[in-house]
């Protein structure tokens, strides 16, 4: 791993690892964000003037600062540099020599055209680990197709299984494919770092949004393959048709989720509902019977839910009997969830421009080392001088020249902040 002053930072699992993050928007940047939380020094490489696309929307905070960018890039350093410029290419090559990991999520071939493909970079740093995230992967007939998460999910039959049985397929609102891809990238990078520690060899990692979305299928694909296509899962609306009862149910103007498909949970649910008759009836005693008689089961649950004074009281009664259940929360209710608060999922930080900011934690809780977000999200080009001076040894005059000639870019806001603080 890189040997420099950044190893002296507070020890975390990935302290001493340096990452060059060429990622844009979500999948690549989020993988790099998690590496930062785990202790890596992450240098975000951004285009001049505009930076990452997520800097531009939504402008939740004053002075054109994006809440989305903060979430995806907390704890990183920003180097804003024009990769088309010869001086910029030389700077990147020198940084690669000092790096452990490179992450990018351009369309396949773009990094090679820039001079930064894996085969080109390993000539500079033979033990480099490089991870590419793309819509369809680096090989295959669709490799050059443009795509985003929802497009990959459509190809992987994800929306086809969402929505009402007689309705249209439903898009996923959350960036599921991107998040799964970022998690797979994180796992592969950590495994490659471990492998390199043992063997000294680097690795090239190829992650696609399509495969990440396709792997989310827990049953549909296997059912199709195992039955030669005779069994094909279809859209089910708000309730499952095989794991009964499992679905969403209306309670006093809200919704709750109940998942009581196994025998033990079903018996507990029937007891809570006061339906000893259902418990005594052999037709509902096992999984297969409840699947056949699902209309009766769902009708019984609907009737009980209609008698409950509130979603909270209904959930409390179910949970007290060990029935898995939760209220279907709004975003506001989820933010205030006591378990997320207890687990410090939304810690508070002081941002130098906007003041107090709450940013999502990684969700990785470690006992012996820290994994919470560090620092703040960088302004565009905020760390140009630090990176060029401290890592590459350039003097201030050379950094000034690179800035004046447009090789590197610093947001004008940074100069104003320095002047105000002087």
PDB file of N, CA and C in Angstrom, residues 382-419:
ATOM      1  N   UNK A 382     -11.043  21.803  -4.379  1.00  0.00           N
ATOM      2  CA  UNK A 382     -10.624  22.284  -3.060  1.00  0.00           C
ATOM      3  C   UNK A 382      -9.236  21.807  -2.677  1.00  0.00           C
ATOM      4  N   UNK A 383      -8.849  20.620  -3.117  1.00  0.00           N
ATOM      5  CA  UNK A 383      -7.583  20.037  -2.677  1.00  0.00           C
ATOM      6  C   UNK A 383      -6.526  20.019  -3.780  1.00  0.00           C
ATOM      7  N   UNK A 384      -6.743  20.799  -4.830  1.00  0.00           N
ATOM      8  CA  UNK A 384      -5.746  20.839  -5.915  1.00  0.00           C
ATOM      9  C   UNK A 384      -4.339  21.064  -5.383  1.00  0.00           C
ATOM     10  N   UNK A 385      -4.178  22.143  -4.643  1.00  0.00           N
ATOM     11  CA  UNK A 385      -2.848  22.535  -4.183  1.00  0.00           C
ATOM     12  C   UNK A 385      -2.270  21.486  -3.233  1.00  0.00           C
ATOM     13  N   UNK A 386      -3.091  20.998  -2.319  1.00  0.00           N
ATOM     14  CA  UNK A 386      -2.614  19.993  -1.366  1.00  0.00           C
ATOM     15  C   UNK A 386      -2.131  18.741  -2.085  1.00  0.00           C
ATOM     16  N   UNK A 387      -2.901  18.260  -3.053  1.00  0.00           N
ATOM     17  CA  UNK A 387      -2.546  17.036  -3.770  1.00  0.00           C
ATOM     18  C   UNK A 387      -1.292  17.236  -4.615  1.00  0.00           C
ATOM     19  N   UNK A 388      -1.257  18.309  -5.367  1.00  0.00           N
ATOM     20  CA  UNK A 388      -0.116  18.553  -6.254  1.00  0.00           C
ATOM     21  C   UNK A 388       1.158  18.840  -5.479  1.00  0.00           C
ATOM     22  N   UNK A 389       1.023  19.491  -4.343  1.00  0.00           N
ATOM     23  CA  UNK A 389       2.199  19.836  -3.534  1.00  0.00           C
ATOM     24  C   UNK A 389       2.647  18.653  -2.678  1.00  0.00           C
ATOM     25  N   UNK A 390       1.714  18.079  -1.914  1.00  0.00           N
ATOM     26  CA  UNK A 390       2.106  17.092  -0.908  1.00  0.00           C
ATOM     27  C   UNK A 390       2.369  15.711  -1.493  1.00  0.00           C
ATOM     28  N   UNK A 391       1.663  15.344  -2.549  1.00  0.00           N
ATOM     29  CA  UNK A 391       1.859  14.018  -3.133  1.00  0.00           C
ATOM     30  C   UNK A 391       2.869  14.048  -4.272  1.00  0.00           C
ATOM     31  N   UNK A 392       2.760  15.062  -5.133  1.00  0.00           N
ATOM     32  CA  UNK A 392       3.631  15.116  -6.315  1.00  0.00           C
ATOM     33  C   UNK A 392       4.827  16.039  -6.156  1.00  0.00           C
ATOM     34  N   UNK A 393       4.855  16.841  -5.086  1.00  0.00           N
ATOM     35  CA  UNK A 393       6.017  17.683  -4.819  1.00  0.00           C
ATOM     36  C   UNK A 393       6.120  18.932  -5.666  1.00  0.00           C
ATOM     37  N   UNK A 394       5.016  19.376  -6.281  1.00  0.00           N
ATOM     38  CA  UNK A 394       5.059  20.609  -7.070  1.00  0.00           C
ATOM     39  C   UNK A 394       5.094  21.824  -6.151  1.00  0.00           C
ATOM     40  N   UNK A 395       5.787  22.866  -6.584  1.00  0.00           N
ATOM     41  CA  UNK A 395       5.822  24.082  -5.767  1.00  0.00           C
ATOM     42  C   UNK A 395       4.635  24.981  -6.117  1.00  0.00           C
ATOM     43  N   UNK A 396       4.435  26.022  -5.310  1.00  0.00           N
ATOM     44  CA  UNK A 396       3.282  26.900  -5.490  1.00  0.00           C
ATOM     45  C   UNK A 396       3.293  27.584  -6.851  1.00  0.00           C
ATOM     46  N   UNK A 397       4.460  27.945  -7.337  1.00  0.00           N
ATOM     47  CA  UNK A 397       4.549  28.613  -8.636  1.00  0.00           C
ATOM     48  C   UNK A 397       4.037  27.708  -9.755  1.00  0.00           C
ATOM     49  N   UNK A 398       4.381  26.428  -9.685  1.00  0.00           N
ATOM     50  CA  UNK A 398       3.923  25.488 -10.708  1.00  0.00           C
ATOM     51  C   UNK A 398       2.417  25.257 -10.597  1.00  0.00           C
ATOM     52  N   UNK A 399       1.904  25.173  -9.375  1.00  0.00           N
ATOM     53  CA  UNK A 399       0.457  25.017  -9.194  1.00  0.00           C
ATOM     54  C   UNK A 399      -0.270  26.242  -9.734  1.00  0.00           C
ATOM     55  N   UNK A 400       0.282  27.417  -9.480  1.00  0.00           N
ATOM     56  CA  UNK A 400      -0.313  28.648 -10.014  1.00  0.00           C
ATOM     57  C   UNK A 400      -0.338  28.614 -11.543  1.00  0.00           C
ATOM     58  N   UNK A 401       0.743  28.147 -12.137  1.00  0.00           N
ATOM     59  CA  UNK A 401       0.797  28.072 -13.607  1.00  0.00           C
ATOM     60  C   UNK A 401      -0.266  27.122 -14.140  1.00  0.00           C
ATOM     61  N   UNK A 402      -0.402  25.967 -13.489  1.00  0.00           N
ATOM     62  CA  UNK A 402      -1.397  24.991 -13.929  1.00  0.00           C
ATOM     63  C   UNK A 402      -2.811  25.545 -13.799  1.00  0.00           C
ATOM     64  N   UNK A 403      -3.028  26.344 -12.771  1.00  0.00           N
ATOM     65  CA  UNK A 403      -4.341  26.960 -12.584  1.00  0.00           C
ATOM     66  C   UNK A 403      -4.602  28.023 -13.643  1.00  0.00           C
ATOM     67  N   UNK A 404      -3.621  28.854 -13.882  1.00  0.00           N
ATOM     68  CA  UNK A 404      -3.774  29.954 -14.847  1.00  0.00           C
ATOM     69  C   UNK A 404      -3.970  29.446 -16.274  1.00  0.00           C
ATOM     70  N   UNK A 405      -3.389  28.310 -16.593  1.00  0.00           N
ATOM     71  CA  UNK A 405      -3.511  27.763 -17.947  1.00  0.00           C
ATOM     72  C   UNK A 405      -4.716  26.839 -18.096  1.00  0.00           C
ATOM     73  N   UNK A 406      -5.504  26.672 -17.034  1.00  0.00           N
ATOM     74  CA  UNK A 406      -6.723  25.879 -17.115  1.00  0.00           C
ATOM     75  C   UNK A 406      -6.529  24.388 -16.981  1.00  0.00           C
ATOM     76  N   UNK A 407      -5.336  23.954 -16.619  1.00  0.00           N
ATOM     77  CA  UNK A 407      -5.107  22.520 -16.413  1.00  0.00           C
ATOM     78  C   UNK A 407      -5.872  22.044 -15.188  1.00  0.00           C
ATOM     79  N   UNK A 408      -5.810  22.828 -14.123  1.00  0.00           N
ATOM     80  CA  UNK A 408      -6.605  22.531 -12.932  1.00  0.00           C
ATOM     81  C   UNK A 408      -7.536  23.710 -12.670  1.00  0.00           C
ATOM     82  N   UNK A 409      -8.620  23.433 -11.965  1.00  0.00           N
ATOM     83  CA  UNK A 409      -9.655  24.449 -11.734  1.00  0.00           C
ATOM     84  C   UNK A 409     -10.050  24.439 -10.267  1.00  0.00           C
ATOM     85  N   UNK A 410     -10.260  25.635  -9.735  1.00  0.00           N
ATOM     86  CA  UNK A 410     -10.710  25.790  -8.356  1.00  0.00           C
ATOM     87  C   UNK A 410     -11.959  26.660  -8.354  1.00  0.00           C
ATOM     88  N   UNK A 411     -12.997  26.204  -7.662  1.00  0.00           N
ATOM     89  CA  UNK A 411     -14.230  26.989  -7.609  1.00  0.00           C
ATOM     90  C   UNK A 411     -13.934  28.363  -7.004  1.00  0.00           C
ATOM     91  N   UNK A 412     -14.427  29.439  -7.627  1.00  0.00           N
ATOM     92  CA  UNK A 412     -14.158  30.790  -7.109  1.00  0.00           C
ATOM     93  C   UNK A 412     -14.572  30.986  -5.658  1.00  0.00           C
ATOM     94  N   UNK A 413     -15.527  30.209  -5.202  1.00  0.00           N
ATOM     95  CA  UNK A 413     -15.978  30.315  -3.818  1.00  0.00           C
ATOM     96  C   UNK A 413     -14.840  30.062  -2.833  1.00  0.00           C
ATOM     97  N   UNK A 414     -13.914  29.195  -3.198  1.00  0.00           N
ATOM     98  CA  UNK A 414     -12.821  28.847  -2.296  1.00  0.00           C
ATOM     99  C   UNK A 414     -11.913  30.039  -2.025  1.00  0.00           C
ATOM    100  N   UNK A 415     -11.635  30.832  -3.047  1.00  0.00           N
ATOM    101  CA  UNK A 415     -10.810  32.030  -2.850  1.00  0.00           C
ATOM    102  C   UNK A 415     -11.513  33.016  -1.933  1.00  0.00           C
ATOM    103  N   UNK A 416     -12.831  33.149  -2.095  1.00  0.00           N
ATOM    104  CA  UNK A 416     -13.585  34.058  -1.232  1.00  0.00           C
ATOM    105  C   UNK A 416     -13.531  33.598   0.221  1.00  0.00           C
ATOM    106  N   UNK A 417     -13.632  32.292   0.424  1.00  0.00           N
ATOM    107  CA  UNK A 417     -13.576  31.767   1.788  1.00  0.00           C
ATOM    108  C   UNK A 417     -12.203  31.989   2.409  1.00  0.00           C
ATOM    109  N   UNK A 418     -11.149  31.802   1.601  1.00  0.00           N
ATOM    110  CA  UNK A 418      -9.800  32.038   2.123  1.00  0.00           C
ATOM    111  C   UNK A 418      -9.613  33.506   2.483  1.00  0.00           C
ATOM    112  N   UNK A 419     -10.104  34.403   1.623  1.00  0.00           N
ATOM    113  CA  UNK A 419      -9.970  35.834   1.895  1.00  0.00           C
ATOM    114  C   UNK A 419     -10.740  36.225   3.151  1.00  0.00           C
TER     115      UNK A 419
END
